Amino acid sequence: MIELVLMKTLREYLDLAKEKKVAIGHFNVSDSEGFKAVVESATELGVPVIIGVSENERSFLGVAEIRALVNVKKDEGLPVFLNADHTYSVEASEEAINNKYDSVIIDGAEKPFTENVFMTQMVVKYARTNHPEIMVEGELGFIGKSSTLLDEIPEGVSEDTQTTVEDAEQFIELTQVDLFAPSVGNVHGLVSTGEPKLNIERIKAIAEAVNVPLVLHGASGNSDEEIANAIEAGIRIVHINTELRLAYREGIKKKIMSTDEVAPYKFMAEGVEEMKKIVTQKLKVFNGIK
Ligand SMILES: [Zn+2]
């Protein structure tokens, strides 16, 4: 577990996570209810947390609006950080950098290696020039794009598309990214027919070969034990989205179907409660809290 000492940046918390062999939780939100659930859970446990917003999530929330929400917590002294999750263009990455997000993911994982390297280099250069404190994450190896319930493993994802140690080293060397997301058996979304297994050996090998924190995407559906093993092997940020979305929907649905309640803050509160259960349980696993 990470004590909330006088630390300010995501970079510093990541250094501490490495030292303590724990991971920082990254949870995607679409609105103020999701934000509330994540922040309250992290605050109750006393751990740092990252709010993630994909391109679609931040276009719904507002790129600047969610930054303002996170700033309210930052000003209260809470270690809540904001990440521009899966950003598919250099322009959208620059917009997040201009809005002073704590980190941004330029996702060229579906593109050929050289093209991925090129667009990632452009974002790293833009960040270094304009806001050098902002961390840039690169991705290598396709793991699907949809944070929903899936009938099968997304097309184009297989053991063959997992990131090799050599490719990871080369990609990081060429792009100079601050954070790296490999494909190691993880998939975006929840696979109803059974989640593929994480390649713990590969995570360990990549972590030993490179000098930047590793990020595990698409951890919804992986068991607590698998995730704990991945953290032990070197993962420093774990992403959860789909499980949170399902909990939110279930919570609101239960309330709306069982009463005639019309006050949004009452039926939305049920969604918040259900999300909090997931966030708290995951944060305990990520931070080694019993
Ligand atoms: Zn992801």
mmCIF file of N, CA and C in Angstrom, residues 140-194:
data_model
loop_
_atom_site.group_PDB
_atom_site.id
_atom_site.type_symbol
_atom_site.label_atom_id
_atom_site.label_comp_id
_atom_site.label_asym_id
_atom_site.label_seq_id
_atom_site.Cartn_x
_atom_site.Cartn_y
_atom_site.Cartn_z
ATOM 1 N N LEU A 140 1.754 -1.115 -27.802
ATOM 2 C CA LEU A 140 2.259 -1.976 -28.862
ATOM 3 C C LEU A 140 1.622 -3.352 -28.732
ATOM 4 N N GLY A 141 0.954 -3.793 -29.810
ATOM 5 C CA GLY A 141 0.249 -5.075 -29.785
ATOM 6 C C GLY A 141 -1.227 -4.831 -29.596
ATOM 7 N N PHE A 142 -2.032 -5.259 -30.579
ATOM 8 C CA PHE A 142 -3.471 -4.977 -30.573
ATOM 9 C C PHE A 142 -4.204 -5.867 -29.568
ATOM 10 N N ILE A 143 -5.107 -5.249 -28.768
ATOM 11 C CA ILE A 143 -5.878 -6.024 -27.780
ATOM 12 C C ILE A 143 -7.387 -5.766 -27.891
ATOM 13 N N GLY A 144 -7.829 -5.278 -29.066
ATOM 14 C CA GLY A 144 -9.255 -4.975 -29.249
ATOM 15 C C GLY A 144 -9.555 -3.568 -28.774
ATOM 16 N N LYS A 145 -10.770 -3.090 -29.092
ATOM 17 C CA LYS A 145 -11.077 -1.681 -28.805
ATOM 18 C C LYS A 145 -12.347 -1.465 -28.000
ATOM 19 N N SER A 146 -13.107 -2.541 -27.741
ATOM 20 C CA SER A 146 -14.441 -2.339 -27.198
ATOM 21 C C SER A 146 -14.546 -2.715 -25.722
ATOM 22 N N SER A 147 -15.017 -1.749 -24.872
ATOM 23 C CA SER A 147 -15.190 -2.053 -23.449
ATOM 24 C C SER A 147 -16.629 -2.476 -23.171
ATOM 25 N N THR A 148 -16.994 -3.642 -23.702
ATOM 26 C CA THR A 148 -18.347 -4.173 -23.528
ATOM 27 C C THR A 148 -18.260 -5.677 -23.289
ATOM 28 N N LEU A 149 -19.430 -6.321 -23.195
ATOM 29 C CA LEU A 149 -19.474 -7.783 -23.102
ATOM 30 C C LEU A 149 -19.267 -8.335 -24.511
ATOM 31 N N LEU A 150 -18.314 -9.241 -24.653
ATOM 32 C CA LEU A 150 -18.014 -9.791 -25.968
ATOM 33 C C LEU A 150 -18.335 -11.287 -25.992
ATOM 34 N N ASP A 151 -18.749 -11.775 -27.171
ATOM 35 C CA ASP A 151 -19.025 -13.210 -27.296
ATOM 36 C C ASP A 151 -17.738 -13.999 -27.470
ATOM 37 N N GLU A 152 -16.748 -13.348 -28.053
ATOM 38 C CA GLU A 152 -15.477 -14.049 -28.275
ATOM 39 C C GLU A 152 -14.308 -13.063 -28.260
ATOM 40 N N ILE A 153 -13.107 -13.599 -28.268
ATOM 41 C CA ILE A 153 -11.892 -12.763 -28.294
ATOM 42 C C ILE A 153 -11.930 -11.931 -29.581
ATOM 43 N N PRO A 154 -11.680 -10.597 -29.481
ATOM 44 C CA PRO A 154 -11.777 -9.753 -30.676
ATOM 45 C C PRO A 154 -10.874 -10.223 -31.824
ATOM 46 N N GLU A 155 -11.341 -9.998 -33.041
ATOM 47 C CA GLU A 155 -10.578 -10.397 -34.219
ATOM 48 C C GLU A 155 -9.237 -9.658 -34.241
ATOM 49 N N GLY A 156 -8.204 -10.357 -34.602
ATOM 50 C CA GLY A 156 -6.888 -9.721 -34.682
ATOM 51 C C GLY A 156 -6.101 -9.816 -33.382
ATOM 52 N N VAL A 157 -6.688 -10.446 -32.351
ATOM 53 C CA VAL A 157 -5.960 -10.616 -31.088
ATOM 54 C C VAL A 157 -5.655 -12.105 -30.904
ATOM 55 N N SER A 158 -4.391 -12.432 -30.757
ATOM 56 C CA SER A 158 -4.012 -13.830 -30.534
ATOM 57 C C SER A 158 -2.665 -13.859 -29.830
ATOM 58 N N GLU A 159 -2.177 -15.055 -29.540
ATOM 59 C CA GLU A 159 -0.863 -15.157 -28.896
ATOM 60 C C GLU A 159 0.224 -14.580 -29.791
ATOM 61 N N ASP A 160 -0.011 -14.686 -31.116
ATOM 62 C CA ASP A 160 0.982 -14.169 -32.070
ATOM 63 C C ASP A 160 1.094 -12.651 -32.022
ATOM 64 N N THR A 161 0.017 -11.976 -31.573
ATOM 65 C CA THR A 161 0.074 -10.507 -31.564
ATOM 66 C C THR A 161 0.588 -9.972 -30.215
ATOM 67 N N GLN A 162 0.972 -10.882 -29.312
ATOM 68 C CA GLN A 162 1.529 -10.407 -28.035
ATOM 69 C C GLN A 162 2.873 -9.713 -28.276
ATOM 70 N N THR A 163 3.144 -8.720 -27.438
ATOM 71 C CA THR A 163 4.346 -7.902 -27.602
ATOM 72 C C THR A 163 5.586 -8.688 -27.194
ATOM 73 N N THR A 164 6.596 -8.672 -28.058
ATOM 74 C CA THR A 164 7.850 -9.352 -27.720
ATOM 75 C C THR A 164 8.756 -8.388 -26.944
ATOM 76 N N VAL A 165 9.712 -8.950 -26.230
ATOM 77 C CA VAL A 165 10.663 -8.136 -25.460
ATOM 78 C C VAL A 165 11.452 -7.228 -26.408
ATOM 79 N N GLU A 166 11.881 -7.784 -27.542
ATOM 80 C CA GLU A 166 12.683 -7.028 -28.509
ATOM 81 C C GLU A 166 11.905 -5.832 -29.053
ATOM 82 N N ASP A 167 10.636 -6.081 -29.426
ATOM 83 C CA ASP A 167 9.808 -4.987 -29.964
ATOM 84 C C ASP A 167 9.559 -3.917 -28.903
ATOM 85 N N ALA A 168 9.327 -4.349 -27.669
ATOM 86 C CA ALA A 168 9.082 -3.398 -26.578
ATOM 87 C C ALA A 168 10.301 -2.511 -26.386
ATOM 88 N N GLU A 169 11.487 -3.126 -26.339
ATOM 89 C CA GLU A 169 12.727 -2.361 -26.162
ATOM 90 C C GLU A 169 12.925 -1.353 -27.285
ATOM 91 N N GLN A 170 12.693 -1.823 -28.511
ATOM 92 C CA GLN A 170 12.907 -0.966 -29.675
ATOM 93 C C GLN A 170 11.905 0.195 -29.691
ATOM 94 N N PHE A 171 10.639 -0.128 -29.395
ATOM 95 C CA PHE A 171 9.580 0.888 -29.403
ATOM 96 C C PHE A 171 9.872 1.986 -28.368
ATOM 97 N N ILE A 172 10.266 1.571 -27.178
ATOM 98 C CA ILE A 172 10.523 2.540 -26.097
ATOM 99 C C ILE A 172 11.756 3.385 -26.409
ATOM 100 N N GLU A 173 12.772 2.736 -26.956
ATOM 101 C CA GLU A 173 14.000 3.437 -27.335
ATOM 102 C C GLU A 173 13.704 4.502 -28.406
ATOM 103 N N LEU A 174 12.910 4.122 -29.396
ATOM 104 C CA LEU A 174 12.620 5.040 -30.512
ATOM 105 C C LEU A 174 11.681 6.179 -30.122
ATOM 106 N N THR A 175 10.704 5.878 -29.245
ATOM 107 C CA THR A 175 9.670 6.886 -28.947
ATOM 108 C C THR A 175 9.954 7.690 -27.682
ATOM 109 N N GLN A 176 10.732 7.099 -26.761
ATOM 110 C CA GLN A 176 11.015 7.751 -25.468
ATOM 111 C C GLN A 176 9.740 7.975 -24.641
ATOM 112 N N VAL A 177 8.775 7.053 -24.754
ATOM 113 C CA VAL A 177 7.547 7.178 -23.959
ATOM 114 C C VAL A 177 7.851 7.027 -22.467
ATOM 115 N N ASP A 178 6.926 7.548 -21.652
ATOM 116 C CA ASP A 178 7.084 7.474 -20.188
ATOM 117 C C ASP A 178 6.421 6.236 -19.614
ATOM 118 N N LEU A 179 5.426 5.724 -20.337
ATOM 119 C CA LEU A 179 4.651 4.561 -19.883
ATOM 120 C C LEU A 179 4.438 3.655 -21.085
ATOM 121 N N PHE A 180 4.367 2.353 -20.811
ATOM 122 C CA PHE A 180 4.249 1.425 -21.941
ATOM 123 C C PHE A 180 3.170 0.368 -21.695
ATOM 124 N N ALA A 181 2.276 0.222 -22.675
ATOM 125 C CA ALA A 181 1.195 -0.766 -22.580
ATOM 126 C C ALA A 181 1.431 -1.892 -23.582
ATOM 127 N N PRO A 182 1.852 -3.060 -23.093
ATOM 128 C CA PRO A 182 2.071 -4.192 -23.991
ATOM 129 C C PRO A 182 0.815 -5.059 -24.148
ATOM 130 N N SER A 183 0.833 -5.903 -25.156
ATOM 131 C CA SER A 183 -0.207 -6.918 -25.323
ATOM 132 C C SER A 183 0.354 -8.209 -24.746
ATOM 133 N N VAL A 184 -0.243 -8.646 -23.621
ATOM 134 C CA VAL A 184 0.305 -9.798 -22.881
ATOM 135 C C VAL A 184 -0.819 -10.758 -22.453
ATOM 136 N N GLY A 185 -1.741 -11.011 -23.395
ATOM 137 C CA GLY A 185 -2.865 -11.899 -23.085
ATOM 138 C C GLY A 185 -4.078 -11.135 -22.593
ATOM 139 N N ASN A 186 -3.941 -9.824 -22.447
ATOM 140 C CA ASN A 186 -5.069 -8.981 -22.005
ATOM 141 C C ASN A 186 -5.925 -8.587 -23.202
ATOM 142 N N VAL A 187 -7.230 -8.426 -22.987
ATOM 143 C CA VAL A 187 -8.126 -7.929 -24.051
ATOM 144 C C VAL A 187 -9.067 -6.876 -23.468
ATOM 145 N N HIS A 188 -9.419 -5.909 -24.309
ATOM 146 C CA HIS A 188 -10.427 -4.936 -23.920
ATOM 147 C C HIS A 188 -11.784 -5.626 -23.935
ATOM 148 N N GLY A 189 -12.617 -5.314 -22.942
ATOM 149 C CA GLY A 189 -13.943 -5.926 -22.883
ATOM 150 C C GLY A 189 -13.912 -7.194 -22.050
ATOM 151 N N LEU A 190 -15.109 -7.700 -21.784
ATOM 152 C CA LEU A 190 -15.264 -8.934 -20.999
ATOM 153 C C LEU A 190 -15.675 -10.032 -21.963
ATOM 154 N N VAL A 191 -14.859 -11.062 -22.042
ATOM 155 C CA VAL A 191 -15.167 -12.148 -22.969
ATOM 156 C C VAL A 191 -16.042 -13.181 -22.255
ATOM 157 N N SER A 192 -17.313 -13.280 -22.692
ATOM 158 C CA SER A 192 -18.284 -14.112 -21.959
ATOM 159 C C SER A 192 -17.946 -15.594 -22.016
ATOM 160 N N THR A 193 -17.248 -16.015 -23.070
ATOM 161 C CA THR A 193 -16.910 -17.435 -23.192
ATOM 162 C C THR A 193 -15.621 -17.787 -22.453
ATOM 163 N N GLY A 194 -15.063 -16.809 -21.754
ATOM 164 C CA GLY A 194 -13.836 -17.075 -20.984
ATOM 165 C C GLY A 194 -12.725 -16.129 -21.401
#
